[in-house]
Structures are given as structure tokens and as C-alpha cells.
mmCIF file of C-alpha atoms in Angstrom:
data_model
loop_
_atom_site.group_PDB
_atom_site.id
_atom_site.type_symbol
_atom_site.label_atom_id
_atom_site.label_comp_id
_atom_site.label_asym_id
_atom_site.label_seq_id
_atom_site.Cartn_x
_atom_site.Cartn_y
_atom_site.Cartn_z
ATOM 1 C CA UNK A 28 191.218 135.842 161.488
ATOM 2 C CA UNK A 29 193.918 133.087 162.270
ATOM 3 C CA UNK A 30 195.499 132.290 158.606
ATOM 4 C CA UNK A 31 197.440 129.098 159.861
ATOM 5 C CA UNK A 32 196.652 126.129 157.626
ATOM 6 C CA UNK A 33 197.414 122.899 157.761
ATOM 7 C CA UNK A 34 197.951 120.564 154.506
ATOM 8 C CA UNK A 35 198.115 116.685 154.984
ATOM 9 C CA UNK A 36 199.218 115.725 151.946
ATOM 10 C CA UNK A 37 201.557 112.620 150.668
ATOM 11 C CA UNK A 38 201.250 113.581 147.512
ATOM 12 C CA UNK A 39 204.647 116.401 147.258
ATOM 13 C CA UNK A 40 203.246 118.233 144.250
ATOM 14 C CA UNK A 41 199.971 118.625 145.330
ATOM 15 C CA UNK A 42 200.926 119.802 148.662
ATOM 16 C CA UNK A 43 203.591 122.155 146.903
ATOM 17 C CA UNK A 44 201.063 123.674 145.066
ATOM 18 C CA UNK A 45 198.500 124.123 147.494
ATOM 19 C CA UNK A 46 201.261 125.794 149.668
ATOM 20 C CA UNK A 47 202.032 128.113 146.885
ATOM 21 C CA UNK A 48 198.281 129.630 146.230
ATOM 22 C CA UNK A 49 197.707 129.426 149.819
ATOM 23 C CA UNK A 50 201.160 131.946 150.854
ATOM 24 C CA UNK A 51 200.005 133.921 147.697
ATOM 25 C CA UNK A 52 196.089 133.895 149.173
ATOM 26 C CA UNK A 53 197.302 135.627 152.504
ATOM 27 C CA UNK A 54 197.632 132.094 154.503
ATOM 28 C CA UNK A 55 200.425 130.608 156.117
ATOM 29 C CA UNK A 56 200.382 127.114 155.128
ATOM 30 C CA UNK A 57 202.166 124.300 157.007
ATOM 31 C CA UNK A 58 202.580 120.736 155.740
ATOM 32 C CA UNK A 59 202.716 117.516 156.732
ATOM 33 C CA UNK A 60 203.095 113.818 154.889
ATOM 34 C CA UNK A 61 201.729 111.568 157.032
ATOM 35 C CA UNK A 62 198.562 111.151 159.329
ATOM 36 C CA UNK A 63 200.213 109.968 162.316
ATOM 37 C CA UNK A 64 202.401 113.101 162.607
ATOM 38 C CA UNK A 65 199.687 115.601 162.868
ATOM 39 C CA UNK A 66 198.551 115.278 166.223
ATOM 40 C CA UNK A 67 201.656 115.488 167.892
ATOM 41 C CA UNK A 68 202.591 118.298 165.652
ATOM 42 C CA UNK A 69 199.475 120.473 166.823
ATOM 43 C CA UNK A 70 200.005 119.486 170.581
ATOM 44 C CA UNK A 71 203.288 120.814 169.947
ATOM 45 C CA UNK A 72 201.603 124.293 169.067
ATOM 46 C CA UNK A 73 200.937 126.954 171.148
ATOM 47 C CA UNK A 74 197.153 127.669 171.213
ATOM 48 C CA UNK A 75 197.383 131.202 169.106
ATOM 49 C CA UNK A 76 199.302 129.183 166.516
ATOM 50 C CA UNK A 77 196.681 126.348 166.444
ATOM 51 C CA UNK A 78 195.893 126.222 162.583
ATOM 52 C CA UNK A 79 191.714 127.967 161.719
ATOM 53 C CA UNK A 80 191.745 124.960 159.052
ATOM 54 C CA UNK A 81 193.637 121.578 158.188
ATOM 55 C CA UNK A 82 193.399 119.952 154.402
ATOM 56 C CA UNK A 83 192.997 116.518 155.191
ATOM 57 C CA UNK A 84 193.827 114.112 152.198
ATOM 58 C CA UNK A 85 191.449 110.862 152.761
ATOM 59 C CA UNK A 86 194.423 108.130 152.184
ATOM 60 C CA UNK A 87 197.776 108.931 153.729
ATOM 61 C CA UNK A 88 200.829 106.865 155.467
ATOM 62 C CA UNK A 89 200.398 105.998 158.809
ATOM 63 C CA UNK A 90 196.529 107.172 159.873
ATOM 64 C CA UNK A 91 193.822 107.394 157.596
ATOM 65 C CA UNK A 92 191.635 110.686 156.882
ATOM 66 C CA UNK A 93 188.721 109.576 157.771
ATOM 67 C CA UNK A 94 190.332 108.066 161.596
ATOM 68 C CA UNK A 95 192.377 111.386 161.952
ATOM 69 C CA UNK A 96 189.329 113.142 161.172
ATOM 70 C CA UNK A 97 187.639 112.013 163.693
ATOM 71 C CA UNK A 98 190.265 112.499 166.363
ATOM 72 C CA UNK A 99 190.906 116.073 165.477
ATOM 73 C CA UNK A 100 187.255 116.718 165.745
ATOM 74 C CA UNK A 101 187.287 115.131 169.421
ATOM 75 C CA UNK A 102 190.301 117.279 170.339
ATOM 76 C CA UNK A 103 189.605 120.081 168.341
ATOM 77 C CA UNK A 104 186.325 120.968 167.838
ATOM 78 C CA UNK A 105 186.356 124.185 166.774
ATOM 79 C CA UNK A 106 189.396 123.677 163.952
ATOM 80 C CA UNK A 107 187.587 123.067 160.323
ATOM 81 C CA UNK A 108 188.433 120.656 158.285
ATOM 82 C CA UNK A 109 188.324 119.944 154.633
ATOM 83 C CA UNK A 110 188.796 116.761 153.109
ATOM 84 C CA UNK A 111 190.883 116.058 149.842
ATOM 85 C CA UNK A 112 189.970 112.630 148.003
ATOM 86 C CA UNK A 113 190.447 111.152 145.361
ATOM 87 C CA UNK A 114 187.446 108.605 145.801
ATOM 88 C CA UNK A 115 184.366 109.973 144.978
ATOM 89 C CA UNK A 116 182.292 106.958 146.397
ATOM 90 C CA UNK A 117 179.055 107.548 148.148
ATOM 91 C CA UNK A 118 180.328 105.753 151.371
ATOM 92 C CA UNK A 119 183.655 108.240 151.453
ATOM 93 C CA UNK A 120 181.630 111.492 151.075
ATOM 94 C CA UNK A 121 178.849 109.995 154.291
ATOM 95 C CA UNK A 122 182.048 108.766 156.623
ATOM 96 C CA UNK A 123 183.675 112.088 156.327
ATOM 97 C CA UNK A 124 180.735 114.251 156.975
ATOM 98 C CA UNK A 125 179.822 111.983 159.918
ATOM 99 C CA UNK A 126 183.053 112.059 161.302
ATOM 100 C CA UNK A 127 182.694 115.915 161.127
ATOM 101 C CA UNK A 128 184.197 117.097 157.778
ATOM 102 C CA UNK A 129 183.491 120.753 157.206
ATOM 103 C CA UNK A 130 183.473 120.172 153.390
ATOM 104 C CA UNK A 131 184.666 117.844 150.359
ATOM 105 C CA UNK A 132 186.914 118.988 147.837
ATOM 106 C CA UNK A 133 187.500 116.186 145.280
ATOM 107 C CA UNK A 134 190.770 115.077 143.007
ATOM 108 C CA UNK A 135 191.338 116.704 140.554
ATOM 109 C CA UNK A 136 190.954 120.037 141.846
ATOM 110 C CA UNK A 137 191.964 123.960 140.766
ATOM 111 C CA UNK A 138 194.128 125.746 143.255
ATOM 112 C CA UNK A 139 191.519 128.384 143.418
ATOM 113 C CA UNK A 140 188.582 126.484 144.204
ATOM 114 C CA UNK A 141 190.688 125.130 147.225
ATOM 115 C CA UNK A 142 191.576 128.476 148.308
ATOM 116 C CA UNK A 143 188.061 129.704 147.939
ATOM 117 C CA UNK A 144 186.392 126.816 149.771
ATOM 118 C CA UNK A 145 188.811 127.389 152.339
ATOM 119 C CA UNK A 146 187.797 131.017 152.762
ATOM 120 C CA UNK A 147 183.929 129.585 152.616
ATOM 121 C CA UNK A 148 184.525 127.758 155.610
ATOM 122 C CA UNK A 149 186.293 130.036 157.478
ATOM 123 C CA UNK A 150 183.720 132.718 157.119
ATOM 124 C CA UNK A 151 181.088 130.170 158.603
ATOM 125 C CA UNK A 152 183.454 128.312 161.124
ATOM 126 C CA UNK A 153 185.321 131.243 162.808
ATOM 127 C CA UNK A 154 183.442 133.652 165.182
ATOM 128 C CA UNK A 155 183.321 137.633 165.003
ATOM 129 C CA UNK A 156 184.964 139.638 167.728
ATOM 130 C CA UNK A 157 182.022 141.972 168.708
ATOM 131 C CA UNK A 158 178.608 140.908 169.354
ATOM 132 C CA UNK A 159 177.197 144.363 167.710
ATOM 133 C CA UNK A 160 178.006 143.037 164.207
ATOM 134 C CA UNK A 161 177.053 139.769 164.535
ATOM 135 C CA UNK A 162 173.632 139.822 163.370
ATOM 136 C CA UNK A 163 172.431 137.918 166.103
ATOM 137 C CA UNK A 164 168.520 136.414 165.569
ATOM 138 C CA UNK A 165 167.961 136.248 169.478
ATOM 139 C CA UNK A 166 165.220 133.549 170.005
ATOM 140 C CA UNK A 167 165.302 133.046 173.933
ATOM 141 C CA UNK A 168 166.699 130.655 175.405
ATOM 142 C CA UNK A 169 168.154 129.601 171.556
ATOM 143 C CA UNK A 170 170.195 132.305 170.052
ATOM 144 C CA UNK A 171 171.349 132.187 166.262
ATOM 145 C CA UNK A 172 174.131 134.335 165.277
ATOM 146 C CA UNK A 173 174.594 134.219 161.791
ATOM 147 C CA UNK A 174 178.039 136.195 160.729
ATOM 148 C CA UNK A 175 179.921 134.176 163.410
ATOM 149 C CA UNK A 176 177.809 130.443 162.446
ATOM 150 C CA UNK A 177 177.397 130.052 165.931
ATOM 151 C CA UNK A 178 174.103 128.795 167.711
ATOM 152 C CA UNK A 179 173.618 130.031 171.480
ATOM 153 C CA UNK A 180 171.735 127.909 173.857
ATOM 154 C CA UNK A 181 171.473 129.734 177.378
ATOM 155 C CA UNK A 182 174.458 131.483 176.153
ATOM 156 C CA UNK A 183 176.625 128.765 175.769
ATOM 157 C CA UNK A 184 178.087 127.890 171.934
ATOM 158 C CA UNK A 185 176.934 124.619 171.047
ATOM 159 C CA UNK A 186 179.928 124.136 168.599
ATOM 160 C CA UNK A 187 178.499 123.374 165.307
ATOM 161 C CA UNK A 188 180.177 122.740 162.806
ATOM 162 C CA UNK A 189 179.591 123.847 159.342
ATOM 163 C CA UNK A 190 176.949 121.732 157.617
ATOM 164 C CA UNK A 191 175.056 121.129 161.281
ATOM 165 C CA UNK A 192 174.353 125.002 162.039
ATOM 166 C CA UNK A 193 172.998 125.049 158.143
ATOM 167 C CA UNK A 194 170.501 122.633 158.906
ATOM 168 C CA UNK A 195 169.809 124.310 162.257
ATOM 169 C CA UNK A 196 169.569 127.757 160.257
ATOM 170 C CA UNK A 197 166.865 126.066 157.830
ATOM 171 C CA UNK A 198 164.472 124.778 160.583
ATOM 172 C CA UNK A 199 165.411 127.887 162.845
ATOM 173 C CA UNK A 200 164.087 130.074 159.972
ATOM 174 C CA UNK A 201 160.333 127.910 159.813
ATOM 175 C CA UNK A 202 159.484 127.091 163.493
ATOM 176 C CA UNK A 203 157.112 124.124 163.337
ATOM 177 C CA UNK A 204 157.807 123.947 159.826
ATOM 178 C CA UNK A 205 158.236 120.245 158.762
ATOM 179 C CA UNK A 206 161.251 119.192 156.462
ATOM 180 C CA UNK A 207 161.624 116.041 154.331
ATOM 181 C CA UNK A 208 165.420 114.838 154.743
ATOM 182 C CA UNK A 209 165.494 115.518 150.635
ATOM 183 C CA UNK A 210 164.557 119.405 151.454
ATOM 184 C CA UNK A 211 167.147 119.296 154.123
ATOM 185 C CA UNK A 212 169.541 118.563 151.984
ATOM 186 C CA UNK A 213 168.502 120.583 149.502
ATOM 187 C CA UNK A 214 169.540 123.539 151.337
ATOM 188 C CA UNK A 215 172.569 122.278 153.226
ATOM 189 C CA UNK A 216 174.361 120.889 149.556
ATOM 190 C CA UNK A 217 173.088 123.510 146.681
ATOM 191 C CA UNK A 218 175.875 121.894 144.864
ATOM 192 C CA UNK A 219 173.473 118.522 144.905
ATOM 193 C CA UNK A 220 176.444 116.469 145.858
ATOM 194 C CA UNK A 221 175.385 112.492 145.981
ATOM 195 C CA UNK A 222 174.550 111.983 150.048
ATOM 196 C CA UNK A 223 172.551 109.865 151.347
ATOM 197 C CA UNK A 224 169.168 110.419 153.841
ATOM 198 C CA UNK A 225 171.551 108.678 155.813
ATOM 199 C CA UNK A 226 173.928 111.712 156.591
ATOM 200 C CA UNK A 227 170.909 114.174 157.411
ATOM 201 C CA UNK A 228 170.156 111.338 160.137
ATOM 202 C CA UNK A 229 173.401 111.395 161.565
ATOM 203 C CA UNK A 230 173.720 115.207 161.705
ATOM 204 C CA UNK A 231 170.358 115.580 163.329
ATOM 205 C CA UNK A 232 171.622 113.130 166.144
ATOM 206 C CA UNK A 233 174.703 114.889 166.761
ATOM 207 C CA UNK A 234 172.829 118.272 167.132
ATOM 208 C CA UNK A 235 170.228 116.892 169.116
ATOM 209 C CA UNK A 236 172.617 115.381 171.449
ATOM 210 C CA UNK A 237 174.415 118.777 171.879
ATOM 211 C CA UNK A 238 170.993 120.918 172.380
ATOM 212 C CA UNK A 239 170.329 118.002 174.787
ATOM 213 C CA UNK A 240 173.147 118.501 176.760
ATOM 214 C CA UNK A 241 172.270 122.014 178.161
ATOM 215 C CA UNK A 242 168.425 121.107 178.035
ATOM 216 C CA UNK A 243 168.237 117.171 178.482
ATOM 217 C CA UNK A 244 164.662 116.671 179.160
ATOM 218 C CA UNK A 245 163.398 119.139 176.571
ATOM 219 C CA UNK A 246 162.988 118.540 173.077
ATOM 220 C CA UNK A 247 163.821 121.031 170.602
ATOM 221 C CA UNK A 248 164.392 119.305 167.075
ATOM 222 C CA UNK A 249 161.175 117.005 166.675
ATOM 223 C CA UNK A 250 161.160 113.963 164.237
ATOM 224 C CA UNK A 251 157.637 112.863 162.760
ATOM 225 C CA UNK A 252 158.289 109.057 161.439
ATOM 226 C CA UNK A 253 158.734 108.466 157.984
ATOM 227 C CA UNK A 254 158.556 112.430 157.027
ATOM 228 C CA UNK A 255 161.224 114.139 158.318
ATOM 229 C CA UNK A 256 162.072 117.098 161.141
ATOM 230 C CA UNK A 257 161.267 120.349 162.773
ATOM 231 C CA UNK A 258 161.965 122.766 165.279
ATOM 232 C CA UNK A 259 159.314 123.704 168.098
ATOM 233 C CA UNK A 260 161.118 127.308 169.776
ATOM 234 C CA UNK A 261 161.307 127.042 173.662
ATOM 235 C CA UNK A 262 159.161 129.341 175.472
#
């Protein structure tokens, strides 16, 4: 597994310390100060040194979290992200995960909770090498592969991220099973983090849009007004 990670950080202690446990965890940690140096600094990278994961403080000098965020996941969509805040706010935690946020760690934090989320996200984010120990649940023409957190459709990897192939693994597991958005979330945040209905919205549109764009005039995620979703398998 790639062990390059990136820490945007303006805070020098914190990223220090995070730095530390990381090169004691096994990683090789690289840090930055400022938002607006990152994406010139990973341009600059050849693609086998491309970080697996960037920490991703929510105020820094220069760029925002939340705006860098959202470039990274444009360019990048395959590098995870976690976000470090300090701001615990409602809106904060809803922007991030719409932006594409892999997870929230919040200020103050242990060391080893970061390094453990880290390897959390990882596990979920960054595919297997060999499809015999994948533990793929083959649903043709929708494929679910659950050790590498990737969802197949005609063979081709979506690119979920975290939190959208968890709600695709919940409604994948009940076909024409209807979820409330609170059940939803129920099973995508255990740790009952405060989110709003709001966010399952948002990720159902994203992964609708990228089922629809290998199947765009078949439905696969189904939406009964005022109740919730489901997912009907394709024959």
C-alpha cells in the first residue's frame, strides 16, 4: 500500500506531531503550511509518489479546506482525504462531506486516533492487487467488491469514495429494500456524528450521477418521495 501522506497544517506543532506518530506508524509523512501550495506540490510528484491520503486542516493561509477539498477531489479522485477542524458546526461537517471528505477528525485530537482513522480509510479507499481475494459480491452488470471498497458497473470502477460505497453497500445488501435517510445514516456514521438528511441527499446524487454515466437511461437507486431510497438490481 502507498504510505505517502500528506499533512496541511499551519499549525507547526500539530503538524510536528502528526509527522512524528505517522514516521513511527510506518508512513512517510510530508507537510505543507498553506493551501495554495499543495496543488502545485502534487503536480510536481511523480504518479508512484502521489500521496494514498492528505490531512486537510479546514482553515489555512492562502486556500481554504473546504475549496482545496474540492479541487483535489476533481483532480484526484482516488486520493482520500481527511479533514482536521477545529469547528465542529453542523454546516462544516455537511460542506466537507459534500465536497468529498473521506472522514472528520475534530480539534482536539490523540495522535493515535489520527493514525488509526487514517489506516480506516485506507483499508476502504485503496484497492487489492488480485481479484481472487477480493471478496467480490458479483451482481451482473453491478459488481461489489468489498476488501478493495470498489463498486463495478460493466467492469468499470465507479470511484466511490468512502462514505458513498457505504451507502451503496447498505442498499446493495437489501435489493428493493426501502431506507429512511435516518437508517442511512445510521449505518454510514455508527459514531452518530450530527449530519443532516441533507448530506444523505447529496451523496445519493453524486452516486446516481456516476451509475448514470455508464447506464444513463436506467435507473438503479430509486427514491420514493418523502420516505427515502432503494436499489432495484439490473437484470
Amino acid at each position: 500500500m502507498n504510505d505517502n501522506v500528506l499533512i496541511v497544517e499551519d499549525e507547526t506543532k500539530i503538524a510536528d506531531l502528526l509527522r512524528d506518530y505517522l514516521s513511527s506508524s510506518g508512513f512517510t509523512p510530508h507537510c505543507l503550511e498553506r493551501g495554495d501550495q499543495v496543488i502545485d506540490w502534487l503536480e510536481a510528484r511523480a504518479p508512484e509518489t502521489l500521496p494514498a491520503m492528505v490531512l486537510l486542516d479546514l482553515m489555512l493561509p492562502g486556500l481554504d479546506g473546504l475549496t482545496l477539498c474540492r479541487r483535489l477531489r476533481e483532480r484526484w479522485p482516488a486520493m482520500a482525504i481527511i479533514m482536521l477542524t477545529a469547528r465542529v458546526e453542523e454546516v462544516d461537517r455537511l460542506l466537507g462531506l459534500e465536497l468529498g471528505a473521506d472522514d472528520y477528525i475534530c480539534k482536539p485530537f490523540s495522535p493515535r486516533e489520527v493514525v488509526a482513522r487514517i489506516r480506516t480509510v485506507l483499508r476502504r479507499t485503496h484497492p487489492v492487487a488480485s481479484a481472487a481475494s477480493t471478496g467480490v459480491h458479483d451482481s451482473s452488470p453491478l459488481t461489489l467488491d468489498r476488501d478493495g471498497w470498489r463498486v463495478l458497473a460493466n467492469g468499470t470502477d465507479l470511484g466511490l469514495t468512502a462514505v458513498e460505497f457505504q451507502l451503496m453497500e447498505v442498499m446493495f445488501n437489501a435489493p428493493g429494500r426501502l431506507f429512511s435517510r435516518e437508517q442511512l445514516m445510521d449505518h454510514m456514521y455508527r459514531d452518530r456524528r450530527i449530519v443532516s438528511e441533507r448530506t444523505v441527499d447529496s451523496h445519493i446524487k453524486k452516486l446516481r450521477k456516476k451509475l448514470a454515466d455508464i447506464w444513463p437511461e436506467r435507473e438503479v437507486i430509486h427514491s420514493v418521495y418523502g420516505v427515502g431510497y432503494k436499489y432495484e438490481p439490473l437484470s
